[in-house]
Amino acid sequence: MARPPTAAQRRVIDAADPVTGRLKGTQAQLEALVKRGLAFRHPRPPHDHFLTPTGHRVRETVPEEPERSAEQAADPATGVFAAHVGGTQEAADTGPARAREVHSAWQGLLELRRMTNPDGATDRPCGWERAHLVQAAALALEAAGHPPEAGGSPGYRVRATPQPEAVAVHAPDGEALRACAITLEGAGWQVGEYTEPRTRARYGLASPRRV
């Protein structure tokens, strides 16, 4: 499990621009935040550093609170907030703390779109989302208030598919599936509805929109 930010790193995070997440600090401090997945260096000059979704979440966490829950909500492979993808035996965390984390992660992702899409667009997925399709689609759904399938409760499930840049979205019924499709389309995804040959169950096939 990763350690919480040091006091010096926390001060840099807390001093970030509240809207853009732009950071100010020494080169060593900024590089350390990048290594921990809390910041990224913008590819275009002047190569400023900005908070990642995880960095935004850390900034909104009260320092006196334990960091354990925040770390558990991160993808250990990427250091980025992990949305509920559905299909777990355990009940999903839907409490106020989780809601704040989801909101912060979504706002951070929108900022990441603005900073990394060539035209600064926030209405379509960015490169990170194309590299993490399941997590990106699940975050859009969870941020919009859709419940995931978890602990025996019905809800959405997002799964990878053999098709490039496409995820399968399953829902308990047609109405819920259409609602998920509307949410994803509003978040910049293209969604088509299909039928599984063997089970005849309907599902959505979602791909990030490029234009």
CSV table of N, CA, C and O in Angstrom, one decimal, residues 15-71:
chain,number,residue,atom,x,y,z
A,15,ALA,N,-2.0,23.8,-2.2
A,15,ALA,CA,-1.9,25.1,-2.8
A,15,ALA,C,-2.2,25.1,-4.3
A,15,ALA,O,-2.1,26.1,-4.9
A,16,ALA,N,-2.6,23.9,-4.8
A,16,ALA,CA,-2.9,23.9,-6.2
A,16,ALA,C,-4.1,24.8,-6.6
A,16,ALA,O,-4.9,25.0,-5.7
A,17,ASP,N,-4.1,25.2,-7.8
A,17,ASP,CA,-5.2,26.1,-8.3
A,17,ASP,C,-6.5,25.3,-8.1
A,17,ASP,O,-6.6,24.2,-8.5
A,18,PRO,N,-7.5,25.9,-7.4
A,18,PRO,CA,-8.7,25.2,-7.1
A,18,PRO,C,-9.5,24.8,-8.4
A,18,PRO,O,-10.4,23.9,-8.3
A,19,VAL,N,-9.3,25.5,-9.5
A,19,VAL,CA,-10.1,25.1,-10.7
A,19,VAL,C,-9.3,24.2,-11.6
A,19,VAL,O,-9.8,23.2,-12.0
A,20,THR,N,-8.1,24.6,-12.0
A,20,THR,CA,-7.3,23.9,-12.9
A,20,THR,C,-6.5,22.8,-12.3
A,20,THR,O,-6.1,21.8,-13.0
A,21,GLY,N,-6.1,22.9,-11.0
A,21,GLY,CA,-5.3,21.9,-10.4
A,21,GLY,C,-3.8,22.1,-10.7
A,21,GLY,O,-2.9,21.3,-10.5
A,22,ARG,N,-3.5,23.3,-11.2
A,22,ARG,CA,-2.1,23.7,-11.6
A,22,ARG,C,-1.3,23.8,-10.3
A,22,ARG,O,-1.7,24.4,-9.3
A,23,LEU,N,-0.1,23.2,-10.3
A,23,LEU,CA,0.8,23.1,-9.2
A,23,LEU,C,2.0,24.0,-9.2
A,23,LEU,O,2.5,24.3,-10.3
A,24,LYS,N,2.4,24.5,-8.1
A,24,LYS,CA,3.7,25.3,-8.0
A,24,LYS,C,4.5,24.6,-6.9
A,24,LYS,O,4.0,24.2,-5.8
A,25,GLY,N,5.8,24.5,-7.2
A,25,GLY,CA,6.7,23.9,-6.2
A,25,GLY,C,8.1,23.7,-6.8
A,25,GLY,O,8.3,24.0,-8.0
A,26,THR,N,9.0,23.1,-6.1
A,26,THR,CA,10.3,22.8,-6.6
A,26,THR,C,10.2,21.7,-7.7
A,26,THR,O,9.2,20.9,-7.6
A,27,GLN,N,11.2,21.6,-8.5
A,27,GLN,CA,11.2,20.5,-9.5
A,27,GLN,C,11.2,19.2,-8.8
A,27,GLN,O,10.5,18.2,-9.3
A,28,ALA,N,11.9,19.0,-7.7
A,28,ALA,CA,12.0,17.8,-7.0
A,28,ALA,C,10.6,17.4,-6.4
A,28,ALA,O,10.2,16.2,-6.5
A,29,GLN,N,9.9,18.4,-5.9
A,29,GLN,CA,8.6,18.1,-5.3
A,29,GLN,C,7.6,17.7,-6.4
A,29,GLN,O,6.8,16.8,-6.2
A,30,LEU,N,7.6,18.4,-7.5
A,30,LEU,CA,6.7,18.1,-8.6
A,30,LEU,C,7.0,16.7,-9.2
A,30,LEU,O,6.1,16.0,-9.5
A,31,GLU,N,8.3,16.4,-9.4
A,31,GLU,CA,8.6,15.1,-9.9
A,31,GLU,C,8.2,14.0,-9.0
A,31,GLU,O,7.8,12.9,-9.4
A,32,ALA,N,8.3,14.2,-7.7
A,32,ALA,CA,7.9,13.2,-6.7
A,32,ALA,C,6.4,13.0,-6.8
A,32,ALA,O,5.9,11.8,-6.7
A,33,LEU,N,5.6,14.0,-7.0
A,33,LEU,CA,4.2,13.9,-7.1
A,33,LEU,C,3.8,13.1,-8.4
A,33,LEU,O,2.9,12.3,-8.4
A,34,VAL,N,4.6,13.4,-9.4
A,34,VAL,CA,4.3,12.6,-10.7
A,34,VAL,C,4.6,11.2,-10.5
A,34,VAL,O,3.8,10.3,-10.9
A,35,LYS,N,5.7,10.8,-9.8
A,35,LYS,CA,6.0,9.4,-9.6
A,35,LYS,C,4.9,8.7,-8.8
A,35,LYS,O,4.7,7.5,-8.9
A,36,ARG,N,4.3,9.4,-7.9
A,36,ARG,CA,3.2,8.8,-7.1
A,36,ARG,C,1.9,8.9,-7.7
A,36,ARG,O,0.9,8.5,-7.1
A,37,GLY,N,1.8,9.4,-8.9
A,37,GLY,CA,0.5,9.4,-9.6
A,37,GLY,C,-0.4,10.5,-9.2
A,37,GLY,O,-1.6,10.5,-9.5
A,38,LEU,N,0.1,11.5,-8.4
A,38,LEU,CA,-0.7,12.6,-7.9
A,38,LEU,C,-0.7,13.8,-8.8
A,38,LEU,O,-1.5,14.7,-8.7
A,39,ALA,N,0.2,13.8,-9.8
A,39,ALA,CA,0.4,14.9,-10.7
A,39,ALA,C,0.8,14.4,-12.1
A,39,ALA,O,1.4,13.3,-12.2
A,40,PHE,N,0.6,15.3,-13.1
A,40,PHE,CA,1.2,14.9,-14.4
A,40,PHE,C,1.8,16.2,-15.0
A,40,PHE,O,1.4,17.3,-14.7
A,41,ARG,N,2.8,16.0,-15.9
A,41,ARG,CA,3.5,17.1,-16.5
A,41,ARG,C,2.8,17.3,-17.9
A,41,ARG,O,2.7,16.4,-18.7
A,42,HIS,N,2.3,18.5,-18.1
A,42,HIS,CA,1.6,18.8,-19.4
A,42,HIS,C,2.6,18.7,-20.6
A,42,HIS,O,3.8,19.1,-20.5
A,43,PRO,N,2.2,18.0,-21.6
A,43,PRO,CA,3.1,17.7,-22.7
A,43,PRO,C,3.5,19.0,-23.5
A,43,PRO,O,4.5,19.0,-24.2
A,44,ARG,N,2.7,20.0,-23.4
A,44,ARG,CA,3.0,21.2,-24.2
A,44,ARG,C,3.6,22.3,-23.4
A,44,ARG,O,3.4,22.4,-22.2
A,45,PRO,N,4.5,23.1,-24.0
A,45,PRO,CA,5.1,24.2,-23.2
A,45,PRO,C,4.0,25.1,-22.6
A,45,PRO,O,3.0,25.3,-23.2
A,46,PRO,N,4.3,25.6,-21.4
A,46,PRO,CA,5.5,25.6,-20.6
A,46,PRO,C,5.7,24.4,-19.8
A,46,PRO,O,6.4,24.4,-18.8
A,47,HIS,N,5.0,23.3,-20.1
A,47,HIS,CA,5.1,22.0,-19.3
A,47,HIS,C,4.8,22.2,-17.8
A,47,HIS,O,5.6,21.7,-17.0
A,48,ASP,N,3.7,22.9,-17.5
A,48,ASP,CA,3.3,23.0,-16.1
A,48,ASP,C,2.9,21.7,-15.6
A,48,ASP,O,2.5,20.7,-16.4
A,49,HIS,N,2.8,21.5,-14.3
A,49,HIS,CA,2.3,20.3,-13.6
A,49,HIS,C,0.9,20.5,-13.1
A,49,HIS,O,0.6,21.6,-12.6
A,50,PHE,N,0.1,19.5,-13.2
A,50,PHE,CA,-1.3,19.6,-12.7
A,50,PHE,C,-1.7,18.3,-11.9
A,50,PHE,O,-1.1,17.3,-12.2
A,51,LEU,N,-2.6,18.5,-11.1
A,51,LEU,CA,-3.1,17.3,-10.3
A,51,LEU,C,-3.8,16.3,-11.2
A,51,LEU,O,-4.5,16.7,-12.1
A,52,THR,N,-3.6,15.0,-10.9
A,52,THR,CA,-4.3,14.0,-11.6
A,52,THR,C,-5.6,13.8,-10.8
A,52,THR,O,-5.8,14.4,-9.8
A,53,PRO,N,-6.6,13.0,-11.3
A,53,PRO,CA,-7.8,12.7,-10.5
A,53,PRO,C,-7.5,12.3,-9.1
A,53,PRO,O,-8.2,12.7,-8.1
A,54,THR,N,-6.4,11.4,-8.9
A,54,THR,CA,-6.1,11.0,-7.6
A,54,THR,C,-5.6,12.2,-6.7
A,54,THR,O,-5.9,12.3,-5.6
A,55,GLY,N,-4.8,13.1,-7.4
A,55,GLY,CA,-4.3,14.3,-6.6
A,55,GLY,C,-5.5,15.2,-6.2
A,55,GLY,O,-5.5,15.7,-5.1
A,56,HIS,N,-6.5,15.3,-7.1
A,56,HIS,CA,-7.7,16.1,-6.7
A,56,HIS,C,-8.4,15.5,-5.5
A,56,HIS,O,-8.8,16.2,-4.6
A,57,ARG,N,-8.4,14.2,-5.5
A,57,ARG,CA,-9.1,13.5,-4.4
A,57,ARG,C,-8.3,13.7,-3.1
A,57,ARG,O,-8.9,13.9,-2.0
A,58,VAL,N,-7.0,13.6,-3.2
A,58,VAL,CA,-6.2,13.8,-2.0
A,58,VAL,C,-6.4,15.2,-1.4
A,58,VAL,O,-6.5,15.4,-0.2
A,59,ARG,N,-6.5,16.2,-2.3
A,59,ARG,CA,-6.6,17.5,-1.9
A,59,ARG,C,-7.9,17.7,-1.1
A,59,ARG,O,-8.0,18.5,-0.2
A,60,GLU,N,-9.0,17.0,-1.5
A,60,GLU,CA,-10.3,17.2,-0.9
A,60,GLU,C,-10.4,16.3,0.4
A,60,GLU,O,-11.4,16.4,1.1
A,61,THR,N,-9.4,15.5,0.7
A,61,THR,CA,-9.4,14.7,1.9
A,61,THR,C,-8.9,15.5,3.0
A,61,THR,O,-7.8,16.1,2.9
A,62,VAL,N,-9.6,15.5,4.1
A,62,VAL,CA,-9.2,16.2,5.3
A,62,VAL,C,-7.9,15.5,5.8
A,62,VAL,O,-8.0,14.3,6.1
A,63,PRO,N,-6.8,16.2,6.0
A,63,PRO,CA,-5.6,15.6,6.4
A,63,PRO,C,-5.7,14.7,7.7
A,63,PRO,O,-5.0,13.7,7.8
A,64,GLU,N,-6.5,15.1,8.6
A,64,GLU,CA,-6.6,14.4,9.9
A,64,GLU,C,-7.3,13.0,9.7
A,64,GLU,O,-7.2,12.1,10.5
A,65,GLU,N,-8.0,12.8,8.6
A,65,GLU,CA,-8.7,11.6,8.4
A,65,GLU,C,-7.7,10.5,7.9
A,65,GLU,O,-6.7,10.8,7.2
A,66,PRO,N,-7.9,9.2,8.3
A,66,PRO,CA,-7.0,8.2,7.8
A,66,PRO,C,-7.0,8.1,6.3
A,66,PRO,O,-8.0,8.3,5.6
A,67,GLU,N,-5.8,7.8,5.7
A,67,GLU,CA,-5.7,7.8,4.3
A,67,GLU,C,-6.0,6.4,3.7
A,67,GLU,O,-6.1,6.2,2.5
A,68,ARG,N,-6.3,5.4,4.6
A,68,ARG,CA,-6.5,4.0,4.2
A,68,ARG,C,-7.6,3.9,3.2
A,68,ARG,O,-7.5,3.2,2.1
A,69,SER,N,-8.8,4.5,3.4
A,69,SER,CA,-9.9,4.3,2.5
A,69,SER,C,-9.6,4.9,1.1
A,69,SER,O,-10.0,4.4,0.1
A,70,ALA,N,-8.9,6.1,1.1
A,70,ALA,CA,-8.5,6.7,-0.1
A,70,ALA,C,-7.6,5.8,-0.9
A,70,ALA,O,-7.7,5.7,-2.2
A,71,GLU,N,-6.6,5.2,-0.2
A,71,GLU,CA,-5.7,4.3,-1.0
A,71,GLU,C,-6.4,3.1,-1.5
A,71,GLU,O,-6.1,2.6,-2.5
